[in-house]
Short mmCIF file of C-alpha atoms in Angstrom, two decimals:
data_model
loop_
_atom_site.label_atom_id
_atom_site.label_comp_id
_atom_site.label_asym_id
_atom_site.label_seq_id
_atom_site.Cartn_x
_atom_site.Cartn_y
_atom_site.Cartn_z
CA MET A 1 97.00 124.36 24.99
CA LYS A 2 99.21 126.71 27.24
CA THR A 3 99.20 130.39 26.52
CA VAL A 4 102.31 132.74 27.47
CA LEU A 5 101.95 136.67 27.47
CA CYS A 6 105.24 138.32 26.66
CA TYR A 7 104.98 141.67 28.18
CA GLY A 8 107.53 144.30 27.14
CA ASP A 9 108.88 147.26 25.28
CA SER A 10 110.75 147.78 22.09
CA LEU A 11 112.93 144.80 22.98
CA THR A 12 109.85 142.53 22.47
CA TRP A 13 108.21 144.60 19.67
CA GLY A 14 111.37 144.43 17.55
CA TYR A 15 112.98 147.54 17.08
CA ILE A 16 115.95 147.77 14.59
CA PRO A 17 118.96 149.62 16.33
CA ASP A 18 119.60 151.78 13.17
CA GLY A 19 115.88 153.05 13.46
CA SER A 20 114.92 151.55 10.14
CA GLY A 21 111.83 149.53 11.12
CA ARG A 22 110.63 146.32 12.89
CA HIS A 23 112.54 143.08 12.80
CA ALA A 24 111.08 140.37 10.65
CA LEU A 25 108.74 138.33 12.71
CA GLU A 26 110.69 135.20 12.79
CA ASP A 27 113.61 137.18 14.36
CA ARG A 28 111.62 138.60 17.40
CA TRP A 29 112.41 136.88 20.45
CA PRO A 30 108.56 135.72 21.23
CA GLN A 31 108.16 134.29 17.98
CA VAL A 32 111.41 132.28 18.13
CA LEU A 33 110.19 131.15 21.81
CA GLN A 34 106.96 130.16 19.96
CA ALA A 35 108.83 128.26 17.21
CA GLN A 36 110.95 126.49 20.00
CA LEU A 37 107.91 125.17 22.02
CA GLY A 38 105.95 124.18 19.23
CA PRO A 39 101.93 124.02 18.96
CA ALA A 40 101.15 122.84 22.28
CA VAL A 41 101.78 126.29 23.42
CA THR A 42 100.42 129.82 22.26
CA VAL A 43 102.96 132.61 22.69
CA VAL A 44 101.60 136.14 22.77
CA ALA A 45 103.68 138.95 22.31
CA ASP A 46 102.60 142.44 23.59
CA GLY A 47 105.46 144.91 23.00
CA LEU A 48 105.06 148.60 22.99
CA ASN A 49 107.91 151.07 22.24
CA GLY A 50 108.78 153.24 25.12
CA ARG A 51 107.05 151.14 27.78
CA THR A 52 107.86 151.49 31.21
CA THR A 53 107.57 149.15 34.34
CA ALA A 54 105.22 151.61 36.38
CA TYR A 55 106.27 155.30 35.11
CA ASP A 56 104.57 157.85 33.34
CA ASP A 57 105.93 159.20 30.13
CA HIS A 58 104.41 162.50 29.48
CA LEU A 59 106.17 163.30 26.35
CA SER A 60 104.39 160.26 24.47
CA GLY A 61 100.97 159.99 22.67
CA PHE A 62 100.61 156.48 23.83
CA GLN A 63 100.03 154.96 27.47
CA ARG A 64 103.60 153.94 27.84
CA ASN A 65 103.02 153.14 31.85
CA GLY A 66 103.25 149.54 32.02
CA ALA A 67 101.39 149.22 35.12
CA LYS A 68 98.44 151.07 33.89
CA THR A 69 98.08 149.02 30.75
CA LEU A 70 98.94 145.53 32.49
CA THR A 71 95.17 144.98 33.84
CA ASN A 72 93.54 145.08 30.32
CA ALA A 73 96.78 142.94 28.61
CA LEU A 74 95.77 140.22 31.35
CA GLY A 75 92.10 140.64 30.52
CA THR A 76 92.54 140.56 26.79
CA HIS A 77 94.50 137.34 26.98
CA PHE A 78 93.46 135.19 29.85
CA PRO A 79 93.33 132.54 30.67
CA LEU A 80 97.20 132.60 30.84
CA ASP A 81 99.57 129.93 31.97
CA LEU A 82 102.59 132.21 32.25
CA ILE A 83 103.36 136.05 31.67
CA ILE A 84 107.07 136.96 30.79
CA ILE A 85 107.65 140.71 31.97
CA MET A 86 110.75 142.20 29.98
CA LEU A 87 110.73 145.83 31.16
CA GLY A 88 112.96 148.45 32.51
CA THR A 89 115.06 149.71 29.80
CA ASN A 90 112.91 152.62 29.44
CA ASP A 91 112.93 153.69 33.27
CA MET A 92 116.59 154.09 32.69
CA LYS A 93 115.67 157.49 30.70
CA THR A 94 116.90 160.57 32.96
CA PHE A 95 113.25 162.09 32.72
CA ILE A 96 111.64 158.93 33.69
CA CYS A 97 113.30 156.98 36.72
CA GLY A 98 117.21 156.83 36.03
CA ASN A 99 117.97 154.61 38.68
CA ALA A 100 117.90 150.55 39.12
CA GLN A 101 116.31 150.79 42.97
CA GLY A 102 113.13 152.47 41.21
CA THR A 103 112.93 150.28 38.44
CA LYS A 104 112.91 147.18 40.82
CA ARG A 105 109.94 148.77 42.67
CA GLY A 106 108.26 149.11 39.45
CA MET A 107 108.58 145.48 38.69
CA GLN A 108 107.35 144.56 42.01
CA ARG A 109 104.04 146.60 41.26
CA LEU A 110 103.73 144.56 37.94
CA ILE A 111 104.05 141.22 40.00
CA GLU A 112 101.48 142.47 42.49
CA ILE A 113 98.99 143.03 39.60
CA VAL A 114 99.24 140.05 38.14
CA ARG A 115 98.70 138.51 41.19
CA THR A 116 95.58 140.58 42.27
CA THR A 117 93.82 141.10 38.94
CA PRO A 118 90.21 140.00 39.14
CA TYR A 119 90.27 137.45 36.72
CA GLN A 120 87.09 136.67 35.33
CA GLN A 121 85.61 132.75 34.92
CA ASN A 122 87.64 131.96 38.09
CA ALA A 123 90.66 131.69 36.11
CA LYS A 124 93.89 131.77 38.03
CA PRO A 125 96.89 134.07 37.99
CA PRO A 126 99.55 133.09 35.62
CA GLN A 127 102.99 132.30 36.77
CA ILE A 128 105.52 135.07 36.51
CA LEU A 129 109.06 134.83 34.78
CA VAL A 130 110.90 138.24 35.38
CA MET A 131 113.31 139.08 32.66
CA SER A 132 115.89 141.69 33.21
CA PRO A 133 116.87 143.22 29.63
CA PRO A 134 120.48 143.54 28.68
CA ALA A 135 122.37 146.27 29.97
CA LEU A 136 122.28 149.46 28.31
CA GLY A 137 125.54 150.24 26.12
CA GLU A 138 127.86 153.31 25.17
CA THR A 139 126.94 154.84 22.09
CA GLN A 140 127.86 157.89 20.06
CA GLY A 141 124.50 158.49 18.85
CA PRO A 142 123.61 161.71 20.38
CA GLU A 143 119.87 160.98 21.13
CA PHE A 144 120.04 157.85 22.89
CA ARG A 145 123.21 158.78 24.50
CA LEU A 146 121.86 161.76 26.04
CA THR A 147 118.40 160.20 26.69
CA PHE A 148 119.98 157.38 28.97
CA GLU A 149 122.95 159.55 30.08
CA GLN A 150 122.64 158.70 33.76
CA GLY A 151 121.01 155.10 33.25
CA VAL A 152 123.84 153.06 31.38
CA GLU A 153 125.64 152.38 35.03
CA GLN A 154 122.29 151.98 36.79
CA SER A 155 121.03 149.47 34.12
CA ARG A 156 123.76 147.05 34.79
CA LEU A 157 122.55 146.79 38.33
CA LEU A 158 119.15 145.82 37.29
CA ALA A 159 119.61 141.98 36.98
CA ASP A 160 120.71 141.69 40.63
CA PHE A 161 118.05 143.95 41.66
CA TYR A 162 115.15 142.01 39.62
CA ARG A 163 116.58 138.82 40.80
CA ASP A 164 116.20 139.84 44.47
CA ALA A 165 112.45 140.76 43.58
CA ALA A 166 111.90 137.73 41.68
CA ASP A 167 113.07 135.53 44.68
CA PHE A 168 111.33 137.52 47.23
CA ALA A 169 107.95 137.00 45.27
CA GLY A 170 108.43 133.40 44.18
CA CYS A 171 108.86 134.04 40.49
CA VAL A 172 111.26 132.58 38.24
CA PHE A 173 114.14 135.00 36.84
CA PHE A 174 116.14 135.03 33.68
CA ASP A 175 118.86 137.59 32.94
CA ALA A 176 118.44 138.45 29.11
CA GLY A 177 121.80 140.23 29.30
CA SER A 178 123.21 136.65 29.66
CA VAL A 179 122.82 135.63 26.43
CA ALA A 180 121.97 139.01 24.45
CA LYS A 181 124.11 142.38 24.07
CA VAL A 182 122.65 145.73 22.85
CA SER A 183 123.76 147.04 19.52
CA PRO A 184 126.57 149.90 19.60
CA LEU A 185 124.53 151.73 16.98
CA ASP A 186 122.02 152.83 19.69
CA GLY A 187 123.23 151.21 22.80
CA VAL A 188 119.63 150.24 23.59
CA HIS A 189 118.31 147.76 20.81
CA LEU A 190 119.24 144.42 19.94
CA ASP A 191 120.06 143.22 16.37
CA ALA A 192 118.24 140.11 14.83
CA GLU A 193 120.72 137.65 16.41
CA ASN A 194 120.70 139.12 19.83
CA THR A 195 116.88 139.30 19.89
CA ARG A 196 116.69 135.39 18.46
CA ALA A 197 119.32 134.45 21.10
CA ILE A 198 116.80 135.45 24.03
CA GLY A 199 113.98 133.35 22.70
CA LYS A 200 116.17 130.46 22.25
CA ALA A 201 117.61 130.78 25.90
CA VAL A 202 114.27 131.10 27.67
CA ALA A 203 112.46 128.27 25.87
CA PRO A 204 113.91 125.38 28.13
CA ILE A 205 113.08 127.71 31.13
CA VAL A 206 109.34 127.97 29.96
CA ARG A 207 109.04 124.31 29.14
CA ASP A 208 110.48 123.75 33.00
CA ILE A 209 107.82 126.30 34.17
CA LEU A 210 104.74 124.78 32.06
CA ASP A 211 105.78 121.18 32.43
CA LEU A 212 106.28 120.62 29.05
#
């Protein structure tokens, strides 16, 4: 039995773009991935709304700094064969980071944590699949438009930055924006069709990594 951890934010959690709730379980990309891979693999979804790569969000009552919670996630779900990290959207908030270079550094920190965590029972670090999220889009919704005002253009640079980071660290890379686009309703989140598309597209990559 292989185990895959999907570590992400609201795009992994399944936030509906109109703010009405959460996508049905079968529409969220980790569950779509599970369905594609079958019973030989367990896919664990760990998505927190607002989670960043490695930056604090002092406006939230939750610990949204992905670097501060990653070790606990790894310790909870080990032994792991693969971790898929799709974070960076919330780093684009003006008051968080707001630029692709800083977000790349955050992803590099997450890679470092995965590889240096003191796993119990002599467990080995999992392989790492770095996924860049779909770029932010223009929206007329005032809340998201102002929150991500300077991040839309920067988010379009993120795939290339993440690809470089993954190549340097010897990780696998996939650009989720190559198969999915954000909804114009808020310019940030995915409708059901697009989140399903990520799960379907990443499945053959995961099969290759796990030698399935």
